XYZ file of C-alpha atoms in Angstrom:
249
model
C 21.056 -2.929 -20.071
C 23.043 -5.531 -22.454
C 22.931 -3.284 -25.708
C 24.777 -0.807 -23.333
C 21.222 1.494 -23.501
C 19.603 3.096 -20.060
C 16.433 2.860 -18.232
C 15.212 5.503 -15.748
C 12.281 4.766 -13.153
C 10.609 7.561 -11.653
C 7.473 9.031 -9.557
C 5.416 11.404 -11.233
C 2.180 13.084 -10.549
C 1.035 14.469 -14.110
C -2.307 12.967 -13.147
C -4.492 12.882 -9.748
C -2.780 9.988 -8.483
C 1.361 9.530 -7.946
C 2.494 6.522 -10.220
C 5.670 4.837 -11.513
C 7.154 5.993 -14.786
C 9.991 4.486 -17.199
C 11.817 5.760 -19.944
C 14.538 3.637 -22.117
C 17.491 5.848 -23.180
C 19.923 4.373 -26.543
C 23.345 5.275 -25.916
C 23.295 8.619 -28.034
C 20.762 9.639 -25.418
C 17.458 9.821 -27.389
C 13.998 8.281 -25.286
C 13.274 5.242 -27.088
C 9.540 4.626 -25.303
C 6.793 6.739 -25.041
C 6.869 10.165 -25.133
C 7.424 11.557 -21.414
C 7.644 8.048 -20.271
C 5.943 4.860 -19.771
C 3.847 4.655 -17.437
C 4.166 1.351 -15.389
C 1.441 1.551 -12.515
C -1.100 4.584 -11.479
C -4.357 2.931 -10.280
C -2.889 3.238 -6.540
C -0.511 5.453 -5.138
C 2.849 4.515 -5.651
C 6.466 5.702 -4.649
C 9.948 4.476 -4.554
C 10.634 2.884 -7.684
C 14.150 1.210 -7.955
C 15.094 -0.943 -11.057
C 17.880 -4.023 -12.025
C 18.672 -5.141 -15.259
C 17.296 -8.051 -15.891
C 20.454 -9.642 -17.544
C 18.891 -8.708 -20.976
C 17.863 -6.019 -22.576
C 14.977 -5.313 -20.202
C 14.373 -4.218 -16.106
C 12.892 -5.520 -12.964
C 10.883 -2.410 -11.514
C 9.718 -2.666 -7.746
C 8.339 0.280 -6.026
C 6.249 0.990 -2.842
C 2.329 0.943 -3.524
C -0.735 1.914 -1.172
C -4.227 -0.394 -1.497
C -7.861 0.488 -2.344
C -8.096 2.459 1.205
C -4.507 3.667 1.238
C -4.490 1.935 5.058
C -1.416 -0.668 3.793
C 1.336 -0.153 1.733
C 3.240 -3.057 -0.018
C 6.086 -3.734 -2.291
C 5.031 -4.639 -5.893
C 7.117 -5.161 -8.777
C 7.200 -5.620 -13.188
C 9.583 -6.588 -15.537
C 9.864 -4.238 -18.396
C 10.902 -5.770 -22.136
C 13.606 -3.922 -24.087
C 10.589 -2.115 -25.967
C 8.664 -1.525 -22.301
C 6.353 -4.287 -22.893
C 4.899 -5.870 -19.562
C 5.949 -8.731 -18.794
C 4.492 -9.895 -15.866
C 0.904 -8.842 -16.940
C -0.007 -7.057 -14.336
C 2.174 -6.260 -10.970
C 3.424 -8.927 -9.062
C 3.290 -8.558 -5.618
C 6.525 -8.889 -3.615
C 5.821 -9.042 -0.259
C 2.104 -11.388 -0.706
C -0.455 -11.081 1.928
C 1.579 -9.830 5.465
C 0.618 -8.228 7.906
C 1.685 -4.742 8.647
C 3.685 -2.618 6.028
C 6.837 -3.198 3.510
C 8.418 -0.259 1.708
C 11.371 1.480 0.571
C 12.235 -1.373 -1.482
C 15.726 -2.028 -3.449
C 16.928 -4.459 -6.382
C 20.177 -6.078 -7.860
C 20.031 -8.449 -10.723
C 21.803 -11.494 -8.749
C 23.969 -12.378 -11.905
C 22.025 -16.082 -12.238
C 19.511 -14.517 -14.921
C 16.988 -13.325 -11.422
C 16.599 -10.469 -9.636
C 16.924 -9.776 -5.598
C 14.669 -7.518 -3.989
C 14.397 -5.843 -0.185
C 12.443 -3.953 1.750
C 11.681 -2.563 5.101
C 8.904 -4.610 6.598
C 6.714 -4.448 9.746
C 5.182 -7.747 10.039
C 6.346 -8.264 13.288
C 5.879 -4.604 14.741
C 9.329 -2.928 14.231
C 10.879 -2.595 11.408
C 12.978 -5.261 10.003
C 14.377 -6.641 6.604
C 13.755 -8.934 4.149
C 14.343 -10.157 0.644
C 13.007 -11.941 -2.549
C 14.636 -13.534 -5.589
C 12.377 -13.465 -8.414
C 12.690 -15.597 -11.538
C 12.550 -14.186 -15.136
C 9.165 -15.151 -14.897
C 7.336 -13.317 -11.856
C 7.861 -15.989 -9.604
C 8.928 -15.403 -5.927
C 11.853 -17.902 -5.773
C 11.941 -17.528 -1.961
C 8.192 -18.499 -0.790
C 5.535 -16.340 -1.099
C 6.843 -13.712 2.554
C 10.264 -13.617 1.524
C 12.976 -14.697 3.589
C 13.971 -12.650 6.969
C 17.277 -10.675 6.204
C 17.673 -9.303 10.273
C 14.406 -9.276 12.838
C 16.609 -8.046 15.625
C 15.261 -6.278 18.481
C 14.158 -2.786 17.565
C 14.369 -1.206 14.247
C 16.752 -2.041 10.857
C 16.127 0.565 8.357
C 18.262 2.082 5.161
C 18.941 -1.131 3.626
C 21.216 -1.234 0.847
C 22.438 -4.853 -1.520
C 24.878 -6.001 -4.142
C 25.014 -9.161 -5.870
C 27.507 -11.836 -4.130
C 28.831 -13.106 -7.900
C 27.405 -16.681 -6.932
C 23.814 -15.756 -7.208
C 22.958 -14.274 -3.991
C 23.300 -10.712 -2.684
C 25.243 -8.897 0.325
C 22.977 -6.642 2.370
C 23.984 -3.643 4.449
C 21.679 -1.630 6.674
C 21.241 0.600 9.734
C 20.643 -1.078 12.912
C 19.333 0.626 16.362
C 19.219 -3.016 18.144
C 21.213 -1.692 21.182
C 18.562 0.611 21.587
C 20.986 3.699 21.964
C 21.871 4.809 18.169
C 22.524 3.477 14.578
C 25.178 1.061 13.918
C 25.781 -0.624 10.821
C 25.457 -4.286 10.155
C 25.694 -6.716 6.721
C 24.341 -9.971 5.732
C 24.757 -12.342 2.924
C 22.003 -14.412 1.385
C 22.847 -17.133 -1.056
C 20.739 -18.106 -4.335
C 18.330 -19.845 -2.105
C 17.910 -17.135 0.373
C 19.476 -18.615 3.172
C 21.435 -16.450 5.905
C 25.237 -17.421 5.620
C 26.481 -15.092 7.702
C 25.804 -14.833 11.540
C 21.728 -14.644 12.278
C 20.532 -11.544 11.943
C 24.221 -10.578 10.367
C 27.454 -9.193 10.972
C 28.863 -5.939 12.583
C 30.248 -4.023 10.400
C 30.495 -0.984 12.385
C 29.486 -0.245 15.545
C 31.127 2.845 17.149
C 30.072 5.670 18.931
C 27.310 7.685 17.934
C 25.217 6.911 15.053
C 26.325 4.544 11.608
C 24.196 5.788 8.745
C 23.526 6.588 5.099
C 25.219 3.112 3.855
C 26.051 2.278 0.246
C 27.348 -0.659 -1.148
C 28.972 -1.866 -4.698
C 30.159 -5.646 -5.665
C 33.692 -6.105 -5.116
C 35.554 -7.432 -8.779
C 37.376 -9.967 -6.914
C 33.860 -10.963 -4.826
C 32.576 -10.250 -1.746
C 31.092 -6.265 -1.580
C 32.721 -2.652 -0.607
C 30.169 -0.966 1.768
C 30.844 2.596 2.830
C 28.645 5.416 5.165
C 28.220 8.178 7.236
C 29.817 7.437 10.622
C 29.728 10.114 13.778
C 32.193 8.386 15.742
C 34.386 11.919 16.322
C 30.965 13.608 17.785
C 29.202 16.745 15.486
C 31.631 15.906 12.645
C 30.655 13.167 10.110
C 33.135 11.830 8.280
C 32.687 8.644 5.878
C 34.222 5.173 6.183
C 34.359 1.814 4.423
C 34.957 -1.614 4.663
C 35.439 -4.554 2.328
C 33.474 -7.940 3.447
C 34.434 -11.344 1.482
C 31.915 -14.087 0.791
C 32.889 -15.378 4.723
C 32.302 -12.703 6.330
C 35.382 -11.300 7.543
């Protein structure tokens, strides 16, 4: 965060029900919140936590929660103050009302003072992606679904973002639309969450076998370096990576 300390999110199951946990570390490495953590939500099951700085000295948490019945799981989130305070009251929901199931969510702060949030989402039936900005506030900045990041035909999973440096966020993920194996496609999103890239994105690599495990990191010059597993010379795996610029190319 901006006075150079840490914050660690985590799942932990000290009680009957798997929450979210935070600690705040200074830079000499001593906890700074509550002992063992702070806990941030345990009335429902909850997994996956992921955090952004929120361009303070604070964090955006989002992590994957279950209901009352555990029959739907959702993506909620809650911004943490530099001394853990709630800030959001309690958990703001980032995926609203949909249909189906989100998960496996991920964050960046977007650089514009808001963070950007995905998830894996099956709304539609298969598995697809999409995003949220949300203001310093607990707003959802991009309508109350989110905006569609790829609904290609069959299943987008893995996905993985880094802020654009203009307020938006480049997203990389696993693909299986040609039905066959895993390739690996990208797609930017500007600070209004609209597609700028081809719809339902770009190739970034689609060669034989399976394109998995991607990672990505903002480029210094703009634009993002993504990198993954790639089985394009059969049982090996070897890794690869590619630099995309704000275009595209």
């Amino acid at each position: 965060v901006k006075d150079t300390s840490v914050v660690v999110v985590w799942n932990d199951q000290r009680d009957s029900i798997i929450g979210v946990y935070a600690q705040r570390f200074n830079p000499a490495g001593t906890a700074e919140w509550t002992a063992n953590g702070k806990k941030i939500v345990s009335a429902y099951p909850a997994y996956e936590p992921r955090a952004a700085w929120d361009e303070g000295n604070g964090v955006v948490v989002v992590w994957t929660e279950y209901n009352t019945d555990s029959s739907k799981y959702f993506v909620a989130g809650q911004r943490l103050a530099g001394d853990g305070t709630a800030l959001w009251g309690g958990a703001v929901s980032v995926t609203g009302s949909v249909p189906g199931n989100q998960g496996v969510p991920q964050i960046v702060s977007n650089g514009g003072g808001s963070t950007i949030a995905t998830w894996q989402d099956t709304r539609s039936g298969a598995a697809d992606i999409y995003a949220q900005n949300f203001m310093p506030g607990g707003a959802r900045n991009w309508g109350a679904l989110g905006k569609a990041v790829c609904t290609a035909t069959n299943i987008q999973l893995r996905q993985v973002l880094a802020h654009d440096g203009t307020g938006g966020a480049i997203i990389s993920w696993i693909d299986l639309r040609n039905g066959t194996d895993y390739d690996l496609y990208a797609q930017r999103m500007d600070a209004a969450g609209t597609a700028m890239w081809t719809g339902n994105g770009i190739a970034v690599a689609t060669g034989y076998s399976n394109q998995t495990v991607p990672s990505i990191a903002a480029a210094p010059r703009g634009g993002a370096l993504t990198s993954w597993q790639d089985g394009r010379m059969g049982l090996d795996r070897d890794i690869y990576a590619q630099y995309l610029d704000l275009g595209g190319t």
